[in-house]
Tab-separated table of C-alpha atoms and ligand atoms in Angstrom:
chain	number	residue	atom	x	y	z
A	7	MET	CA	-0.285	-29.851	40.179
A	8	ALA	CA	1.212	-26.510	39.114
A	9	ILE	CA	2.262	-24.297	41.960
A	10	ASP	CA	0.642	-20.882	42.164
A	11	TYR	CA	3.804	-18.933	42.875
A	12	GLN	CA	1.884	-15.752	43.656
A	13	SER	CA	0.287	-17.562	46.580
A	14	LEU	CA	3.777	-18.009	48.049
A	15	ALA	CA	4.240	-14.234	48.430
A	16	VAL	CA	3.656	-12.904	51.944
A	17	LYS	CA	0.065	-11.868	52.518
A	18	GLY	CA	0.443	-8.083	52.402
A	19	VAL	CA	2.369	-8.329	49.153
A	20	GLN	CA	-0.226	-10.552	47.464
A	21	ALA	CA	-2.877	-7.891	47.972
A	22	LEU	CA	-0.666	-4.991	46.811
A	23	SER	CA	-1.659	-2.847	43.905
A	24	PRO	CA	1.454	-1.178	42.485
A	25	TYR	CA	2.144	2.572	42.646
A	26	GLN	CA	0.624	4.244	39.577
A	27	PRO	CA	3.160	6.635	38.105
A	28	GLY	CA	2.301	9.444	35.693
A	29	LYS	CA	2.144	8.374	32.063
A	30	PRO	CA	5.554	8.847	30.407
A	31	ILE	CA	5.773	11.333	27.512
A	32	SER	CA	7.330	8.706	25.220
A	33	GLU	CA	4.364	6.379	25.770
A	34	LEU	CA	1.743	8.981	24.842
A	35	ALA	CA	3.850	10.110	21.876
A	36	ARG	CA	3.813	6.499	20.592
A	37	GLU	CA	0.070	6.164	21.152
A	38	LEU	CA	-0.859	9.433	19.436
A	39	GLY	CA	1.837	9.270	16.767
A	40	LEU	CA	3.039	12.687	17.942
A	41	ASP	CA	6.488	14.078	18.490
A	42	SER	CA	7.544	14.119	22.164
A	43	SER	CA	8.073	17.872	21.920
A	44	GLU	CA	4.344	18.407	21.291
A	45	ILE	CA	3.394	16.742	24.549
A	46	VAL	CA	3.168	18.429	27.932
A	47	LYS	CA	3.547	16.280	31.021
A	48	LEU	CA	2.173	17.868	34.173
A	49	ALA	CA	1.657	14.574	35.968
A	50	SER	CA	4.565	13.885	38.315
A	51	ASN	CA	5.336	17.175	40.079
A	52	GLU	CA	8.631	17.466	38.244
A	53	ASN	CA	10.566	20.713	38.043
A	54	PRO	CA	9.583	22.400	34.756
A	55	LEU	CA	12.774	24.500	34.618
A	56	GLY	CA	14.885	21.499	33.646
A	57	PRO	CA	17.895	20.541	35.753
A	58	SER	CA	20.408	22.990	37.232
A	59	LYS	CA	23.474	23.543	35.011
A	60	LYS	CA	25.698	22.990	38.045
A	61	ALA	CA	24.044	19.625	38.648
A	62	ILE	CA	24.515	18.580	35.022
A	63	ALA	CA	28.193	19.550	35.066
A	64	ALA	CA	28.812	17.604	38.270
A	65	ALA	CA	26.946	14.555	36.955
A	66	GLU	CA	29.048	14.663	33.766
A	67	SER	CA	32.311	14.798	35.708
A	68	ALA	CA	31.192	11.798	37.744
A	69	LEU	CA	30.908	9.714	34.557
A	70	THR	CA	34.670	9.121	34.439
A	71	ASP	CA	34.302	6.949	37.559
A	72	LEU	CA	31.400	4.798	36.391
A	73	CYS	CA	33.471	1.664	36.974
A	74	LEU	CA	33.753	2.409	40.691
A	75	TYR	CA	31.221	1.816	43.449
A	76	PRO	CA	29.865	5.053	44.883
A	77	ASP	CA	30.827	6.351	48.328
A	78	GLY	CA	28.393	4.260	50.339
A	79	ASN	CA	28.418	6.828	53.125
A	80	GLY	CA	27.764	9.796	50.861
A	81	PHE	CA	30.367	11.818	52.770
A	82	ASP	CA	30.375	14.982	50.641
A	83	LEU	CA	26.623	15.243	50.318
A	84	LYS	CA	26.094	14.646	54.029
A	85	GLN	CA	28.675	17.318	54.870
A	86	LYS	CA	26.885	19.852	52.687
A	87	LEU	CA	23.471	18.940	54.075
A	88	SER	CA	24.792	18.990	57.599
A	89	THR	CA	26.080	22.565	57.214
A	90	ARG	CA	22.985	23.728	55.411
A	91	LEU	CA	20.534	22.256	57.929
A	92	GLY	CA	22.566	22.749	61.090
A	93	VAL	CA	22.495	19.064	62.046
A	94	GLY	CA	25.186	16.426	62.480
A	95	ALA	CA	26.166	14.305	59.476
A	96	ASP	CA	25.369	11.324	61.736
A	97	GLN	CA	21.702	12.413	61.722
A	98	ILE	CA	21.338	11.995	57.965
A	99	THR	CA	20.287	8.872	56.077
A	100	LEU	CA	20.509	9.016	52.288
A	101	GLY	CA	18.062	7.169	50.083
A	102	ASN	CA	17.411	6.231	46.473
A	103	GLY	CA	14.781	8.943	46.458
A	104	SER	CA	13.003	9.689	49.711
A	105	ASN	CA	10.621	6.832	48.882
A	106	ASP	CA	13.520	4.507	49.610
A	107	VAL	CA	13.980	6.107	53.031
A	108	LEU	CA	10.237	5.890	53.764
A	109	GLU	CA	10.330	2.182	53.051
A	110	VAL	CA	13.464	1.559	55.100
A	111	ILE	CA	11.880	3.396	58.053
A	112	ALA	CA	8.801	1.169	57.882
A	113	ARG	CA	10.890	-2.005	57.627
A	114	CYS	CA	13.101	-0.977	60.551
A	115	PHE	CA	10.434	0.132	62.978
A	116	ALA	CA	7.208	-1.712	62.144
A	117	GLY	CA	6.188	-5.283	61.467
A	118	ALA	CA	3.215	-7.578	61.098
A	119	ASP	CA	1.855	-6.774	64.573
A	120	SER	CA	2.174	-2.980	64.176
A	121	GLU	CA	-0.227	-0.235	63.264
A	122	ILE	CA	0.844	2.628	61.044
A	123	VAL	CA	-1.245	5.801	61.112
A	124	PHE	CA	-1.635	8.184	58.167
A	125	SER	CA	-4.322	10.452	56.752
A	126	GLN	CA	-7.004	9.789	54.193
A	127	TYR	CA	-5.812	11.234	50.829
A	128	ALA	CA	-2.181	10.987	51.999
A	129	PHE	CA	0.720	10.125	49.711
A	130	ALA	CA	0.202	6.645	48.190
A	131	VAL	CA	3.560	5.309	49.314
A	132	TYR	CA	2.452	5.173	52.988
A	133	PRO	CA	-0.297	2.579	52.491
A	134	LEU	CA	1.981	0.762	50.063
A	135	VAL	CA	4.906	0.273	52.439
A	136	THR	CA	2.501	-0.486	55.296
A	137	GLN	CA	0.912	-3.290	53.324
A	138	ALA	CA	4.229	-4.588	52.024
A	139	ILE	CA	5.482	-5.246	55.560
A	140	GLY	CA	2.135	-6.719	56.609
A	141	ALA	CA	1.398	-3.964	59.139
A	142	LYS	CA	-2.107	-2.651	59.783
A	143	ALA	CA	-2.950	0.623	58.030
A	144	VAL	CA	-4.940	3.114	60.081
A	145	ALA	CA	-6.202	5.754	57.649
A	146	VAL	CA	-7.671	8.695	59.556
A	147	PRO	CA	-10.466	10.671	57.832
A	148	ALA	CA	-9.234	13.997	56.471
A	149	ARG	CA	-10.598	17.409	57.408
A	150	ALA	CA	-11.159	19.767	54.461
A	151	TRP	CA	-8.846	17.490	52.383
A	152	GLY	CA	-6.005	18.019	54.881
A	153	HIS	CA	-4.546	15.994	57.736
A	154	ASP	CA	-6.758	16.081	60.844
A	155	LEU	CA	-3.849	16.021	63.277
A	156	ASP	CA	-6.053	15.826	66.396
A	157	ALA	CA	-7.815	12.767	65.015
A	158	MET	CA	-4.489	11.258	63.967
A	159	ALA	CA	-3.057	11.695	67.467
A	160	ALA	CA	-6.225	10.113	68.874
A	161	ALA	CA	-5.812	7.143	66.511
A	162	VAL	CA	-2.476	6.186	68.085
A	163	THR	CA	-2.778	3.013	70.174
A	164	GLU	CA	-0.307	0.791	72.021
A	165	HIS	CA	0.220	-1.038	68.703
A	166	THR	CA	1.148	2.099	66.750
A	167	ARG	CA	4.805	2.228	65.760
A	168	LEU	CA	4.776	4.915	63.082
A	169	VAL	CA	2.768	7.937	62.004
A	170	PHE	CA	3.274	9.379	58.515
A	171	VAL	CA	2.529	13.077	58.042
A	172	ALA	CA	2.985	14.628	54.587
A	173	ASN	CA	3.488	18.361	54.899
A	174	PRO	CA	2.548	19.638	52.364
A	175	ASN	CA	0.575	16.585	51.329
A	176	ASN	CA	0.498	15.116	47.844
A	177	PRO	CA	-2.005	14.989	46.039
A	178	THR	CA	-4.049	17.560	48.003
A	179	GLY	CA	-1.389	20.241	48.505
A	180	THR	CA	-2.695	20.906	52.019
A	181	VAL	CA	-0.305	22.003	54.737
A	182	ASN	CA	-0.453	21.969	58.533
A	183	SER	CA	1.029	25.016	60.241
A	184	SER	CA	4.149	24.962	62.293
A	185	SER	CA	2.202	25.427	65.550
A	186	ALA	CA	-0.217	22.626	64.594
A	187	ILE	CA	2.689	20.246	63.924
A	188	GLU	CA	4.279	21.138	67.255
A	189	ALA	CA	1.039	20.632	69.151
A	190	PHE	CA	0.592	17.297	67.380
A	191	LEU	CA	4.099	16.098	68.235
A	192	GLY	CA	3.423	17.037	71.854
A	193	LYS	CA	0.570	14.517	71.916
A	194	ILE	CA	2.416	11.552	70.401
A	195	PRO	CA	4.018	9.090	72.848
A	196	GLU	CA	7.822	9.226	72.759
A	197	ASP	CA	8.100	5.622	71.619
A	198	VAL	CA	5.992	6.198	68.511
A	199	LEU	CA	7.982	7.553	65.568
A	200	VAL	CA	6.577	10.416	63.520
A	201	VAL	CA	7.730	10.692	59.922
A	202	LEU	CA	7.296	14.225	58.649
A	203	ASP	CA	7.535	14.036	54.865
A	204	GLU	CA	8.582	17.470	53.612
A	205	ALA	CA	9.099	16.661	49.934
A	206	TYR	CA	7.692	20.080	48.967
A	207	CYS	CA	9.076	22.194	51.808
A	208	GLU	CA	11.196	24.342	49.493
A	209	TYR	CA	8.028	25.666	47.862
A	210	MET	CA	6.368	26.868	51.046
A	211	VAL	CA	6.298	30.630	51.369
A	212	GLY	CA	4.048	31.355	54.380
A	213	GLU	CA	5.322	32.533	57.764
A	214	GLU	CA	3.528	29.795	59.651
A	215	ASP	CA	5.034	27.162	57.377
A	216	PRO	CA	6.815	24.477	59.341
A	217	ASP	CA	10.435	23.430	59.270
A	218	GLY	CA	10.570	19.931	60.695
A	219	VAL	CA	14.345	19.972	61.109
A	220	SER	CA	14.096	22.750	63.704
A	221	LEU	CA	11.850	20.504	65.825
A	222	LEU	CA	14.280	17.576	66.011
A	223	THR	CA	16.015	18.669	69.216
A	224	ARG	CA	12.706	18.824	71.062
A	225	PHE	CA	11.139	15.698	69.585
A	226	PRO	CA	13.655	12.833	69.372
A	227	ASN	CA	10.956	10.544	67.930
A	228	LEU	CA	10.744	12.724	64.803
A	229	ILE	CA	12.136	11.763	61.377
A	230	VAL	CA	12.062	14.443	58.682
A	231	CYS	CA	12.224	13.273	55.061
A	232	ARG	CA	13.208	15.489	52.140
A	233	THR	CA	14.073	15.017	48.494
A	234	PHE	CA	16.066	16.356	45.562
A	235	SER	CA	13.292	15.287	43.170
A	236	LYS	CA	11.053	18.350	43.321
A	237	ALA	CA	12.340	21.916	43.818
A	238	TRP	CA	15.956	20.772	43.324
A	239	GLY	CA	15.034	19.253	39.962
A	240	LEU	CA	16.798	15.861	40.137
A	241	ALA	CA	13.900	13.379	40.004
A	242	ALA	CA	15.651	11.101	37.492
A	243	LEU	CA	18.672	10.573	39.721
A	244	ARG	CA	16.758	9.376	42.791
A	245	VAL	CA	18.170	11.133	45.836
A	246	GLY	CA	16.358	11.821	49.080
A	247	TYR	CA	17.255	11.747	52.741
A	248	SER	CA	15.989	11.749	56.280
A	249	VAL	CA	17.142	13.759	59.260
A	250	SER	CA	16.606	12.180	62.660
A	251	SER	CA	18.368	11.507	65.932
A	252	PRO	CA	21.754	9.797	65.417
A	253	ALA	CA	20.359	6.635	67.059
A	254	ILE	CA	17.526	6.333	64.541
A	255	ALA	CA	19.850	7.203	61.641
A	256	ASP	CA	22.211	4.459	62.778
A	257	ILE	CA	19.410	1.893	62.539
A	258	LEU	CA	18.267	3.139	59.115
A	259	ASN	CA	21.834	3.054	57.830
A	260	ARG	CA	22.194	-0.582	58.879
A	261	VAL	CA	19.187	-1.630	56.801
A	262	ARG	CA	19.414	0.516	53.672
A	263	GLN	CA	21.244	-0.963	50.687
A	264	PRO	CA	24.958	-0.142	51.093
A	265	PHE	CA	25.183	1.651	47.721
A	266	ASN	CA	21.631	2.943	47.468
A	267	VAL	CA	22.598	6.309	45.921
A	268	SER	CA	24.686	6.278	42.734
A	269	SER	CA	27.856	8.324	42.397
A	270	VAL	CA	26.293	10.393	39.596
A	271	ALA	CA	23.332	11.199	41.862
A	272	LEU	CA	25.593	12.026	44.809
A	273	ALA	CA	27.688	14.378	42.656
A	274	ALA	CA	24.681	16.184	41.186
A	275	ALA	CA	22.903	16.561	44.530
A	276	THR	CA	26.053	17.862	46.209
A	277	ALA	CA	26.537	20.406	43.422
A	278	VAL	CA	22.945	21.582	43.217
A	279	LEU	CA	23.031	22.645	46.867
A	280	ASP	CA	25.397	25.409	45.712
A	281	ASP	CA	22.895	26.594	43.124
A	282	GLU	CA	20.799	28.858	45.311
A	283	ASP	CA	19.798	30.804	42.210
A	284	TYR	CA	18.218	27.675	40.698
A	285	LEU	CA	16.213	27.054	43.853
A	286	GLN	CA	15.062	30.662	43.885
A	287	ARG	CA	13.953	30.472	40.247
A	288	SER	CA	12.151	27.183	40.933
A	289	ARG	CA	10.223	28.816	43.762
A	290	GLU	CA	9.322	31.921	41.788
A	291	ALA	CA	8.239	29.955	38.714
A	292	ASN	CA	6.075	27.806	40.958
A	293	THR	CA	4.425	30.688	42.781
A	294	SER	CA	3.490	32.446	39.543
A	295	GLY	CA	2.491	29.195	37.803
A	296	LEU	CA	0.182	28.279	40.677
A	297	LYS	CA	-1.448	31.718	40.428
A	298	GLN	CA	-1.893	31.273	36.673
A	299	LEU	CA	-3.657	27.929	37.189
A	300	GLU	CA	-5.809	29.172	40.071
A	301	LEU	CA	-6.905	32.217	38.115
A	302	ALA	CA	-7.893	30.039	35.156
A	303	PHE	CA	-9.849	27.664	37.416
A	304	ASP	CA	-11.643	30.639	38.975
A	305	GLN	CA	-12.563	31.913	35.529
A	306	MET	CA	-13.821	28.482	34.507
A	307	GLY	CA	-15.828	28.157	37.708
A	308	LEU	CA	-13.849	25.113	38.832
A	309	ARG	CA	-13.146	24.413	42.483
A	310	TYR	CA	-9.615	23.465	43.522
A	311	ILE	CA	-7.788	22.708	46.735
A	312	PRO	CA	-5.438	25.604	47.595
A	313	SER	CA	-1.953	24.120	47.336
A	314	SER	CA	1.391	24.696	49.025
A	315	GLY	CA	3.174	22.341	46.614
A	316	ASN	CA	4.072	22.455	42.915
A	317	PHE	CA	0.743	20.957	41.841
A	318	VAL	CA	-2.946	21.515	42.402
A	319	ALA	CA	-5.953	19.201	42.642
A	320	VAL	CA	-8.825	20.609	40.601
A	321	GLU	CA	-12.387	19.357	40.796
A	322	VAL	CA	-13.723	18.534	37.353
A	323	GLY	CA	-16.632	16.308	38.402
A	324	PRO	CA	-17.568	12.633	38.188
A	325	GLN	CA	-16.462	12.439	34.541
A	326	ALA	CA	-12.852	13.137	35.594
A	327	MET	CA	-11.536	10.066	33.751
A	328	ASP	CA	-13.163	11.270	30.514
A	329	VAL	CA	-11.596	14.683	31.010
A	330	TYR	CA	-8.245	12.991	31.664
A	331	GLN	CA	-8.569	11.007	28.418
A	332	ALA	CA	-9.610	14.101	26.464
A	333	LEU	CA	-6.569	15.957	27.831
A	334	LEU	CA	-4.349	13.082	26.665
A	335	ALA	CA	-5.846	13.391	23.199
A	336	HIS	CA	-4.752	17.063	23.295
A	337	GLY	CA	-1.231	15.971	24.273
A	338	VAL	CA	-1.511	16.968	27.939
A	339	ILE	CA	-0.732	14.427	30.661
A	340	VAL	CA	-2.106	15.086	34.156
A	341	ARG	CA	-2.735	12.669	37.015
A	342	PRO	CA	-6.060	11.039	37.862
A	343	VAL	CA	-6.447	10.660	41.631
A	344	ALA	CA	-9.381	8.233	41.828
A	345	GLY	CA	-6.947	5.771	43.415
A	346	TYR	CA	-6.677	8.225	46.316
A	347	GLY	CA	-10.452	8.251	46.743
A	348	MET	CA	-10.751	11.527	44.825
A	349	PRO	CA	-12.700	10.449	41.714
A	350	ASN	CA	-13.869	14.005	40.902
A	351	HIS	CA	-10.416	15.584	40.886
A	352	LEU	CA	-7.396	15.659	38.621
A	353	ARG	CA	-3.975	16.654	39.882
A	354	VAL	CA	-1.983	18.953	37.646
A	355	SER	CA	1.653	19.876	38.245
A	356	VAL	CA	2.706	23.479	37.791
A	357	GLY	CA	4.547	23.879	34.486
A	358	LEU	CA	6.144	26.743	32.603
A	359	PRO	CA	3.702	29.551	31.662
A	360	GLU	CA	3.189	28.211	28.108
A	361	GLN	CA	2.710	24.638	29.386
A	362	ASN	CA	0.117	25.825	31.887
A	363	GLU	CA	-1.572	27.694	29.049
A	364	GLN	CA	-1.632	24.588	26.855
A	365	PHE	CA	-3.174	22.656	29.748
A	366	ILE	CA	-5.809	25.348	30.447
A	367	ASP	CA	-6.720	25.507	26.787
A	368	ALA	CA	-7.008	21.715	26.541
A	369	LEU	CA	-9.000	21.607	29.785
A	370	SER	CA	-11.637	24.032	28.558
A	371	LYS	CA	-11.983	22.007	25.349
A	372	ALA	CA	-12.143	18.746	27.299
A	373	LEU	CA	-14.798	20.118	29.650
A	374	ALA	CA	-16.842	21.468	26.781
A	375	ALA	CA	-16.667	18.032	25.129
A	376	ALA	CA	-17.747	16.414	28.398
A	377	GLY	CA	-20.755	18.782	28.438
A	378	GLN	CA	-19.562	20.745	31.481
A	379	GLY	CA	-18.097	24.144	32.235
A	380	ALA	CA	-16.875	26.676	29.713
B	416	PLP	C1	7.419	13.213	45.342
B	416	PLP	C2	7.228	12.854	46.765
B	416	PLP	C3	8.246	12.268	47.492
B	416	PLP	C4	9.615	12.098	46.927
B	416	PLP	O1	9.825	11.036	46.169
B	416	PLP	P1	11.315	10.666	45.736
B	416	PLP	O2	11.380	9.211	46.000
B	416	PLP	O3	12.268	11.428	46.605
B	416	PLP	O4	11.417	11.050	44.312
B	416	PLP	C5	8.040	11.966	48.824
B	416	PLP	N1	6.873	12.263	49.422
B	416	PLP	C6	5.882	12.866	48.766
B	416	PLP	C7	4.655	13.243	49.497
B	416	PLP	C8	6.024	13.160	47.413
B	416	PLP	O5	5.011	13.719	46.747
């Protein structure tokens, strides 16, 4: 009898449904017979400015050493981060994107008999890594689309090993204030690790916006994750990191792949940290782009979730998949979020002014075609 090899996979893995990435531009161009330049992708929260020139130059210089393994300890990048963040280099763990770090954390600190707590509508990677290691997912109902931190603290049991908090969260864009995060951390037992995922922290502009790194000295069970994929504009290169106590970092560094960040990625990330001007322009473009989108939604009578990230979830109604398809036909790629339990919303990333305009224009046409709105 033929063996069903899928049945040999561990149980959590058998039931996994893979992460759904945004549709690539090249794929839609093929499908529509269009040129890639006519297509706008606002589906993966990428930086619309294009990469920093300093990052490109550093990546190019690194090409001469392609035959060599990268520095497995990422010395230069850790030094730069350490100075910038005011932490020890021994508190930093580098990852192949911060998703890599999130997964390593789960593998190091949770197992088949553990519970992992996260919020409803939270970033899809949390349930994914939880299931992959066979742990029990405890998804806590959201409050006004955001993390209900009181309910999350109350959901912690003696089996809980990890709590994931995305701040701001993707795909909702909701943020919990600095005082709320502190109060939450005060309620979590010291032997339960809290992962504060700050992938969008560079975009936050409010005074009450949290900075997880500043809380590390008071809460040794905290792990803060950040990335170069969003405001720093290096999504293709896959670089992220966590900041934690040295003891936790030591564990994570034992388990991560020894060369998990390429030398090209290390060089570009190290260089981009010197490009403060790029970061500033990324922030400003995002703030004005978000306003442009929100204003258009207001004018179209569409509800949206106010966002602290570089994207916004807009409510287009139960025919959201039709609207998504109609947008594709107009050459605009956004992200359906039905998989997050948000079947009436679409998530759109903030683009350049003309890209946002193309999206808004296509959206009003798509809604009209779907018999709704303007
Ligand atoms: C984009 C994102 C990340 C970062 O992913 P990388 O692997 O660093 O590219 C992490 N967390 C959230 C919530 C995100 O949206």
